[in-house]
Short mmCIF file of C-alpha atoms in Angstrom, two decimals:
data_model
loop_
_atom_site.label_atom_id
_atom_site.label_comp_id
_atom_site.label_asym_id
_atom_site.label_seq_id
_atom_site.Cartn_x
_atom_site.Cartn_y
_atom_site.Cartn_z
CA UNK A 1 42.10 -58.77 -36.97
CA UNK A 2 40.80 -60.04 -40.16
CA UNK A 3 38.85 -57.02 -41.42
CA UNK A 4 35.90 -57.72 -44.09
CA UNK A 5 36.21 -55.71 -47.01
CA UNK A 6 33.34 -54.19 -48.12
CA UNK A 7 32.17 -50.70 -49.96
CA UNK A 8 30.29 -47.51 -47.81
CA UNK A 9 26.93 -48.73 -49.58
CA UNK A 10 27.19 -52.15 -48.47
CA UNK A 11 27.78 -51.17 -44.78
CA UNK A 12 25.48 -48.87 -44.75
CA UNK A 13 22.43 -51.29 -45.78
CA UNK A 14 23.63 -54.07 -43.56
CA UNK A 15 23.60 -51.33 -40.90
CA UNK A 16 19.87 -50.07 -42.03
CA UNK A 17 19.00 -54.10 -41.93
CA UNK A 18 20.85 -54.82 -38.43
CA UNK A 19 18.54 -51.61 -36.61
CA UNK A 20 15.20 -52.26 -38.48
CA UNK A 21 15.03 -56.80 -37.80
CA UNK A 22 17.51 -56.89 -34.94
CA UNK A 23 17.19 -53.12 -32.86
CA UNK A 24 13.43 -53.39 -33.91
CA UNK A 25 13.44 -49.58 -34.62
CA UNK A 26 10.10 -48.10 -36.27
CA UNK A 27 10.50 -47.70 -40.43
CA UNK A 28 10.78 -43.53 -39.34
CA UNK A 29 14.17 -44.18 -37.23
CA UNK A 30 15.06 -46.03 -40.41
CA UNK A 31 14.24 -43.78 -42.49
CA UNK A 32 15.81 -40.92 -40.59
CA UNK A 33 19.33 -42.78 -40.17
CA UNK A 34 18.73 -43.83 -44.28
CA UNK A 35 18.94 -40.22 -45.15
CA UNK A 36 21.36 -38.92 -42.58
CA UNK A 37 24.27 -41.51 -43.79
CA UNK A 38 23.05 -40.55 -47.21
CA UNK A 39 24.70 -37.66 -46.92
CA UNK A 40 27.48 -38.63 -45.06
CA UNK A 41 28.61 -41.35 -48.00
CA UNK A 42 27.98 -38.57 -50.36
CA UNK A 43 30.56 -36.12 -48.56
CA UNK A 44 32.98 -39.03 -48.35
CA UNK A 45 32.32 -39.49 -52.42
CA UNK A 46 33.61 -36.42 -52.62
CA UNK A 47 36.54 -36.77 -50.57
CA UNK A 48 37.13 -40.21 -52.97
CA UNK A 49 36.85 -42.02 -50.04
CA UNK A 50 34.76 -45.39 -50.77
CA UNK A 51 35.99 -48.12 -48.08
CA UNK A 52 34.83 -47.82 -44.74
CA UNK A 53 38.71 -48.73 -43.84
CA UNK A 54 39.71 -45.56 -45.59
CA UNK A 55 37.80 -43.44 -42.99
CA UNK A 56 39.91 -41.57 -40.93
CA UNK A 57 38.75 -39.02 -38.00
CA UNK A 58 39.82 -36.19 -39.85
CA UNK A 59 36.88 -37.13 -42.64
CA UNK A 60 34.25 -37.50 -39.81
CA UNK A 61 35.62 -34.28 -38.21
CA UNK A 62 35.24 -32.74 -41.70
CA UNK A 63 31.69 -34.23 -41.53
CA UNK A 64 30.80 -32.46 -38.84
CA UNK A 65 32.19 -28.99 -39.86
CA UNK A 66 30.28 -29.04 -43.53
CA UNK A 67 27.24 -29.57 -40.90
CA UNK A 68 28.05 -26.27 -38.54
CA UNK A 69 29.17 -23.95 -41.03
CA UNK A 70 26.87 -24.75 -44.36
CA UNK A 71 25.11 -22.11 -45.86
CA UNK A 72 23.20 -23.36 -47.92
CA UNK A 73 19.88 -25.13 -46.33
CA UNK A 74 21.41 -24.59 -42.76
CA UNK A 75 20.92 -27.17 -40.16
CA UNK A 76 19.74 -26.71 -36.74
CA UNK A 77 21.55 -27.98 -33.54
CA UNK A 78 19.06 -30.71 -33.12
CA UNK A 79 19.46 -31.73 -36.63
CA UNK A 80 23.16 -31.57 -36.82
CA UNK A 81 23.54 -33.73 -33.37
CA UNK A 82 21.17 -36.44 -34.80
CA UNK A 83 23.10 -36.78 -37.84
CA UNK A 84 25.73 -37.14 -36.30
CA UNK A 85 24.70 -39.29 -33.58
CA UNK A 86 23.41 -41.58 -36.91
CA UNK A 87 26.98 -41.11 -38.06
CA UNK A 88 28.60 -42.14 -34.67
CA UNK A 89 26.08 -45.53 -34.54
CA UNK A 90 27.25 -46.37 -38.01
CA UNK A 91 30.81 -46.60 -36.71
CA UNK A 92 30.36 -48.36 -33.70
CA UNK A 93 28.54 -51.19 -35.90
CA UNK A 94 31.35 -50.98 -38.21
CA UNK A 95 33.77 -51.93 -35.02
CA UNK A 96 31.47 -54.45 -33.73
CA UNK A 97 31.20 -56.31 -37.23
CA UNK A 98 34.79 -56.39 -37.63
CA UNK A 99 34.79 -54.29 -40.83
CA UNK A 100 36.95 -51.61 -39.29
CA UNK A 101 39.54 -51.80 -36.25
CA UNK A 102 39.27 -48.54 -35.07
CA UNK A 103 35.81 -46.32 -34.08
CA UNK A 104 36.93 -43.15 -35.93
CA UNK A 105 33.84 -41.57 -35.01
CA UNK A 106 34.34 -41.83 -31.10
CA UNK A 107 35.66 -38.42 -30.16
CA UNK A 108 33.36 -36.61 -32.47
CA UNK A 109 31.43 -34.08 -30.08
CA UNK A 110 27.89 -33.06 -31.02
CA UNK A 111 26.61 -29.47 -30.67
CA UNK A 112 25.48 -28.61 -27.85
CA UNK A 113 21.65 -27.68 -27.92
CA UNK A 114 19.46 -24.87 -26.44
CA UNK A 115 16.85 -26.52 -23.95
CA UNK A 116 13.54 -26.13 -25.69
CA UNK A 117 10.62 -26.17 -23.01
CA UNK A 118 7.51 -28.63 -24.30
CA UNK A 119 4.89 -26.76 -25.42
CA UNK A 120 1.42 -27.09 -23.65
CA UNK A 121 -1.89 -25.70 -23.62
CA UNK A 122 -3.68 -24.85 -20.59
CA UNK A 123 -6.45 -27.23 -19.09
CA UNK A 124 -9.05 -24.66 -19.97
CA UNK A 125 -7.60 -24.14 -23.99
CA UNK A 126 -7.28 -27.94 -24.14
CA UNK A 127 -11.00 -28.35 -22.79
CA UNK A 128 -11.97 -26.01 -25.73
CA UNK A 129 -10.18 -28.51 -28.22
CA UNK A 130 -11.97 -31.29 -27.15
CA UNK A 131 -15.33 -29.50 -27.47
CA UNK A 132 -14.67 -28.62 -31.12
CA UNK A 133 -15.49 -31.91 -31.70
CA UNK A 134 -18.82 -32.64 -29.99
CA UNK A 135 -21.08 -33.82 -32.53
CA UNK A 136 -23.09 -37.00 -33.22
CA UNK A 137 -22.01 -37.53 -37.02
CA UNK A 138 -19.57 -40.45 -37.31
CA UNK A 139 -16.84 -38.42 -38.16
CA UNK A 140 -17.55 -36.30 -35.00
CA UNK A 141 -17.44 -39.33 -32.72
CA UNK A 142 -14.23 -40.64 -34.27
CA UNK A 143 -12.95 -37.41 -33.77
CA UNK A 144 -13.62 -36.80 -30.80
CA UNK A 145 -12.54 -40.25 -29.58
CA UNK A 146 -9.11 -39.83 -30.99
CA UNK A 147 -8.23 -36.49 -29.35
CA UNK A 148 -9.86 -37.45 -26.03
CA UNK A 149 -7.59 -40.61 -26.09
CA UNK A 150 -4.46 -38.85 -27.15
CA UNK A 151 -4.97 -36.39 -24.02
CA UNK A 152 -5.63 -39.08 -21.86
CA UNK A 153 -3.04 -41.39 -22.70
CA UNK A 154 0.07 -38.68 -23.66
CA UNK A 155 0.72 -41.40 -27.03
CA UNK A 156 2.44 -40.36 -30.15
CA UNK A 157 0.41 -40.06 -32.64
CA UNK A 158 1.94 -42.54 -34.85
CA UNK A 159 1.12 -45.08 -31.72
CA UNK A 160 -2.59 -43.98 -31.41
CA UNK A 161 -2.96 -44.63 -35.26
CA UNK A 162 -1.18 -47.59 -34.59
CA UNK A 163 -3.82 -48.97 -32.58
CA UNK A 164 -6.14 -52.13 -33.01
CA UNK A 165 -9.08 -52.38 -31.42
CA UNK A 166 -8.13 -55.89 -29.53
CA UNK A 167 -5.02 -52.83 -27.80
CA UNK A 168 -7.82 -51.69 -25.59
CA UNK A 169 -7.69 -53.35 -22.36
CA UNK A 170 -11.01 -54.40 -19.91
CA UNK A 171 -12.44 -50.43 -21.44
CA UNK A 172 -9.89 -48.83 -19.25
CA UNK A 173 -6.50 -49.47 -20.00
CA UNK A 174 -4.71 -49.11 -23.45
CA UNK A 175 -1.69 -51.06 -24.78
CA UNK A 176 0.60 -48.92 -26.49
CA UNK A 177 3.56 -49.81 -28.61
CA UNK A 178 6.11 -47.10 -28.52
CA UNK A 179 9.82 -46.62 -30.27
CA UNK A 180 11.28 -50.08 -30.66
CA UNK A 181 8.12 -51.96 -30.69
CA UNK A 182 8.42 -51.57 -26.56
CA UNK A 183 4.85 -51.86 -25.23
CA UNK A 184 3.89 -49.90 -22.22
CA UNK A 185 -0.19 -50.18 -20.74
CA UNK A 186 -1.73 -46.78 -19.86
CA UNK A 187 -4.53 -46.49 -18.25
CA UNK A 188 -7.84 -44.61 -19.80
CA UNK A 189 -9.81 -41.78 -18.04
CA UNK A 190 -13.92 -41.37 -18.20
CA UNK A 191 -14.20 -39.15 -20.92
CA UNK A 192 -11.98 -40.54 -23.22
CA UNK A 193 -13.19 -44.21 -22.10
CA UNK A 194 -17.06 -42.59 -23.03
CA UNK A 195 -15.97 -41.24 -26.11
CA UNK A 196 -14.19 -44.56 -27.30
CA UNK A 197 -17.33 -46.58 -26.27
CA UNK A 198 -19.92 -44.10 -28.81
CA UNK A 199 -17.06 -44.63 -31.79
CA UNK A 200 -17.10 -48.40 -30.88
CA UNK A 201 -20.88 -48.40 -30.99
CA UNK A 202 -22.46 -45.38 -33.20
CA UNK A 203 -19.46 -44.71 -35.92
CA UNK A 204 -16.70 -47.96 -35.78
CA UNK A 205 -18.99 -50.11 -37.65
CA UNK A 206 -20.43 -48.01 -40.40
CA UNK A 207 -16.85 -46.68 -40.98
CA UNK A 208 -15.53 -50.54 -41.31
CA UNK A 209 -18.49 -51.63 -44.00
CA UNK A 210 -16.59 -49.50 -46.42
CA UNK A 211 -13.41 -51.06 -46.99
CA UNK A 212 -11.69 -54.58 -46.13
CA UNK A 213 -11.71 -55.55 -42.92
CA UNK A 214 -9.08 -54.25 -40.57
CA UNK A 215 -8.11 -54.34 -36.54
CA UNK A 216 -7.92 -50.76 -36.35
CA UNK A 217 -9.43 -48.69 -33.75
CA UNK A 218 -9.57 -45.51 -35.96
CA UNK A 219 -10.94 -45.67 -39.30
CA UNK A 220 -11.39 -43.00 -42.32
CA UNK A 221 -14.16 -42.69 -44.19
CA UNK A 222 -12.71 -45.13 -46.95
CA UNK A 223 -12.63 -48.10 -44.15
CA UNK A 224 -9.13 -47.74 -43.86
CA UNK A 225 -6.75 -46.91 -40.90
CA UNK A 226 -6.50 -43.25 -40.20
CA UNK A 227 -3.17 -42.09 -41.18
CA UNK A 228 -1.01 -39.85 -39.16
CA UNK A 229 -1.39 -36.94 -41.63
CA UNK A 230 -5.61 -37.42 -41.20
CA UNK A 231 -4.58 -37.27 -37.68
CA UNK A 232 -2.78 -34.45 -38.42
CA UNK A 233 -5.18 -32.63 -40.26
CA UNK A 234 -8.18 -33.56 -37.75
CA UNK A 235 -6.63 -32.14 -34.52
CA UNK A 236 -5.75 -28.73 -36.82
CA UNK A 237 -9.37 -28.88 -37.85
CA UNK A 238 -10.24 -29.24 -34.22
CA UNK A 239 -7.90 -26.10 -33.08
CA UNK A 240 -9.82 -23.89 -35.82
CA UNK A 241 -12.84 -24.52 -34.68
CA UNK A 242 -11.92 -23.77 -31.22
CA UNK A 243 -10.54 -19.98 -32.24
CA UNK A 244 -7.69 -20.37 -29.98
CA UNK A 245 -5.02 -18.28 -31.88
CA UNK A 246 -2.61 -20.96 -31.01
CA UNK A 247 -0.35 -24.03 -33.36
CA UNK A 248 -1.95 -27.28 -31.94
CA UNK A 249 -0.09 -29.91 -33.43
CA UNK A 250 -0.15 -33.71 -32.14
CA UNK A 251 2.79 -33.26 -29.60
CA UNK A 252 0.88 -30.38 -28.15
CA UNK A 253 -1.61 -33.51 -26.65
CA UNK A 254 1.28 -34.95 -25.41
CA UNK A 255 3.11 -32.38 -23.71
CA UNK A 256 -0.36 -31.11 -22.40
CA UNK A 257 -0.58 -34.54 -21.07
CA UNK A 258 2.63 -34.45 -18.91
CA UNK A 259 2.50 -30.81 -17.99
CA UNK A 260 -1.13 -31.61 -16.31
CA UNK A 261 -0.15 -34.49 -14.07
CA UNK A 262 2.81 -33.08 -12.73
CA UNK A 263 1.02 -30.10 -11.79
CA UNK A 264 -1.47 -32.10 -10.31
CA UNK A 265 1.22 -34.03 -8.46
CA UNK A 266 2.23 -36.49 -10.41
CA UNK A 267 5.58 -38.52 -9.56
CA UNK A 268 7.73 -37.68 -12.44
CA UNK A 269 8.79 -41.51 -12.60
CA UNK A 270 5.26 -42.26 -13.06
CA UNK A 271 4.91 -39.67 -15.81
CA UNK A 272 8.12 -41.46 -16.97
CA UNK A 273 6.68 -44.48 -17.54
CA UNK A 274 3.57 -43.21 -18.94
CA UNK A 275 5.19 -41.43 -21.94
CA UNK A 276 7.34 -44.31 -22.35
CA UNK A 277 10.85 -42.39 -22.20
CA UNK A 278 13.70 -44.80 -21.35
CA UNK A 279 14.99 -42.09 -19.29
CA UNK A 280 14.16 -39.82 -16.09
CA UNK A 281 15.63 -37.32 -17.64
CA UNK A 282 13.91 -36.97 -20.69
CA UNK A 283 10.70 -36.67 -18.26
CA UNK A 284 12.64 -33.94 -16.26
CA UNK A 285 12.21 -30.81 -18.75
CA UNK A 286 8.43 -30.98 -17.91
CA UNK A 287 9.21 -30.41 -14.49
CA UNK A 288 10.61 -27.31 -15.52
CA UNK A 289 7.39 -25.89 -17.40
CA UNK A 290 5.56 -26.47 -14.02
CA UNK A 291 7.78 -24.71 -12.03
CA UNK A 292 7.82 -21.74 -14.68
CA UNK A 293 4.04 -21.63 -13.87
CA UNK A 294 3.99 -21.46 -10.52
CA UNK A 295 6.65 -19.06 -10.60
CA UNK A 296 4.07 -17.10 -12.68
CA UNK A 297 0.98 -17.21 -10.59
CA UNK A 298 3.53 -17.10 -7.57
CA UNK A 299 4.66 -13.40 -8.87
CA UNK A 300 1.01 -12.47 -9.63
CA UNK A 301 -0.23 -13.73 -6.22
CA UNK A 302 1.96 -12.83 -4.12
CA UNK A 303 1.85 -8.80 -2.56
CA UNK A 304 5.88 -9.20 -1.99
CA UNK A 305 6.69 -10.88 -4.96
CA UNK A 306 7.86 -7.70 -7.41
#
């Protein structure tokens, strides 16, 4: 095999440029693998290693010790295994593009992680949310219009931000571009399709005199597109108001979202498809905060249950 020769940094941004044009992966999965190889070329600096053909599996192994056993700024499971799962793609493209012969990466293990159970409001807590935001000032409506759509819909936030107003289908259905660009449609309920409708007609347009035009569905109060730190910052302001003790962050919509229909009998393939996971399995974990709930009210309920 005739092997290309080129430097860490060089493979590294033709890596960064094959997953952002070709892979299509958002500029945050960028980002994120930008910074984890980062560190990786900077531990193989160190080890005066400066070839990608002068990798061996004893660096990568070394790799993933300095990651387990730091102490300074130490790194969680989750964080570990996706640097290392960022280290692991960057070999396999290294194999593919015939700059190595060997994957050195390949038996590299990550750690194994704790199952973290989504966390999700109640119906009645995430009824209070969405009441914090009642109001018939424009920022109120706009408000209100994002929060009811991120409930309804289970997006990311950085996909209801993302949104144009031409993504809203025939009032009920919403076209949502997830990770990779990959579009999924998801249909709209009544209340968030009523409080869409009074942005559209009472806020939208006043908001959109104040800045260049724009597609966007959710505008600031500059004209622009809401960011996803406004976003941020508007469902916190929302969780205040509603005194419920609790950390409501964006996800908390989303997880809310899930938990909901598969206690109301959802199909968990259907819930699948909704969030937009490319696997089952990723929808499975929700199934799990159900049945903790039932096992709840089961033990309350139930005169032979304790």
């Amino acid at each position: 095999m005739n092997l290309e020769a080129v430097d860490i940094a060089v493979a590294v941004d033709r890596y960064l440029r094959h997953v952002s044009i070709e892979r299509g992966l958002s500029p945050h999965t960028v980002q994120a693998y930008r910074r984890d190889l980062g560190v990786y070329s900077e531990l193989l600096g160190d080890r005066g290693i400066l070839t990608p053909t002068a990798i061996t599996a004893r660096d990568v192994a070394a790799f993933a010790h300095e990651l387990r056993t730091r102490s300074e700024r130490p790194l969680s499971a989750s964080s570990t295994a996706r640097m290392l799962s960022s280290v692991r793609s960057w070999h396999r493209f290294l194999l593919e593009e015939s700059i190595v012969e060997v994957d050195v990466a390949a038996e590299v293990k990550p750690p194994k992680q704790s199952m973290r159970l989504p966390k999700a409001i109640s119906i009645e807590q995430m009824e209070s949310v969405l009441s914090a935001t009642d109001g018939d000032d424009l920022q109120s409506l706009r408000d209100k219009a994002l929060l009811e759509l991120l409930y309804a819909t289970g997006a990311r936030i950085s996909e209801a931000v993302a949104l144009n107003v031409d993504d809203l289908v025939d009032g009920d259905i919403v076209r949502l571009f997830g990770k990779g660009s990959k579009q999924r449609i998801v249909p709209v309920g009544s209340f968030a399709r009523a409080a869409i409708d009074a942005y559209l007609v009472r806020a939208r347009p006043s908001f959109s005199t104040r800045g260049a035009a724009t597609p966007a569905l959710f505008l600031g109060s500059r004209g622009n597109r809401v960011s996803r730190q406004n976003a941020w910052l508007i469902i916190r302001a929302a969780a205040d108001r509603a005194k419920l003790g609790l950390e409501i962050s964006p996800h908390t919509f989303r997880h809310s979202f899930a938990t909901h229909l598969l206690a109301g009998g959802a199909d968990v393939r259907v819930v699948q498809e909704l969030l937009g996971h490319s696997s089952v399995a990723t929808t499975q974990i929700y199934t799990m905060v159900t049945a903790d709930t039932l096992r709840d009210m089961y033990t309350t309920a139930h005169p032979r249950a304790r």
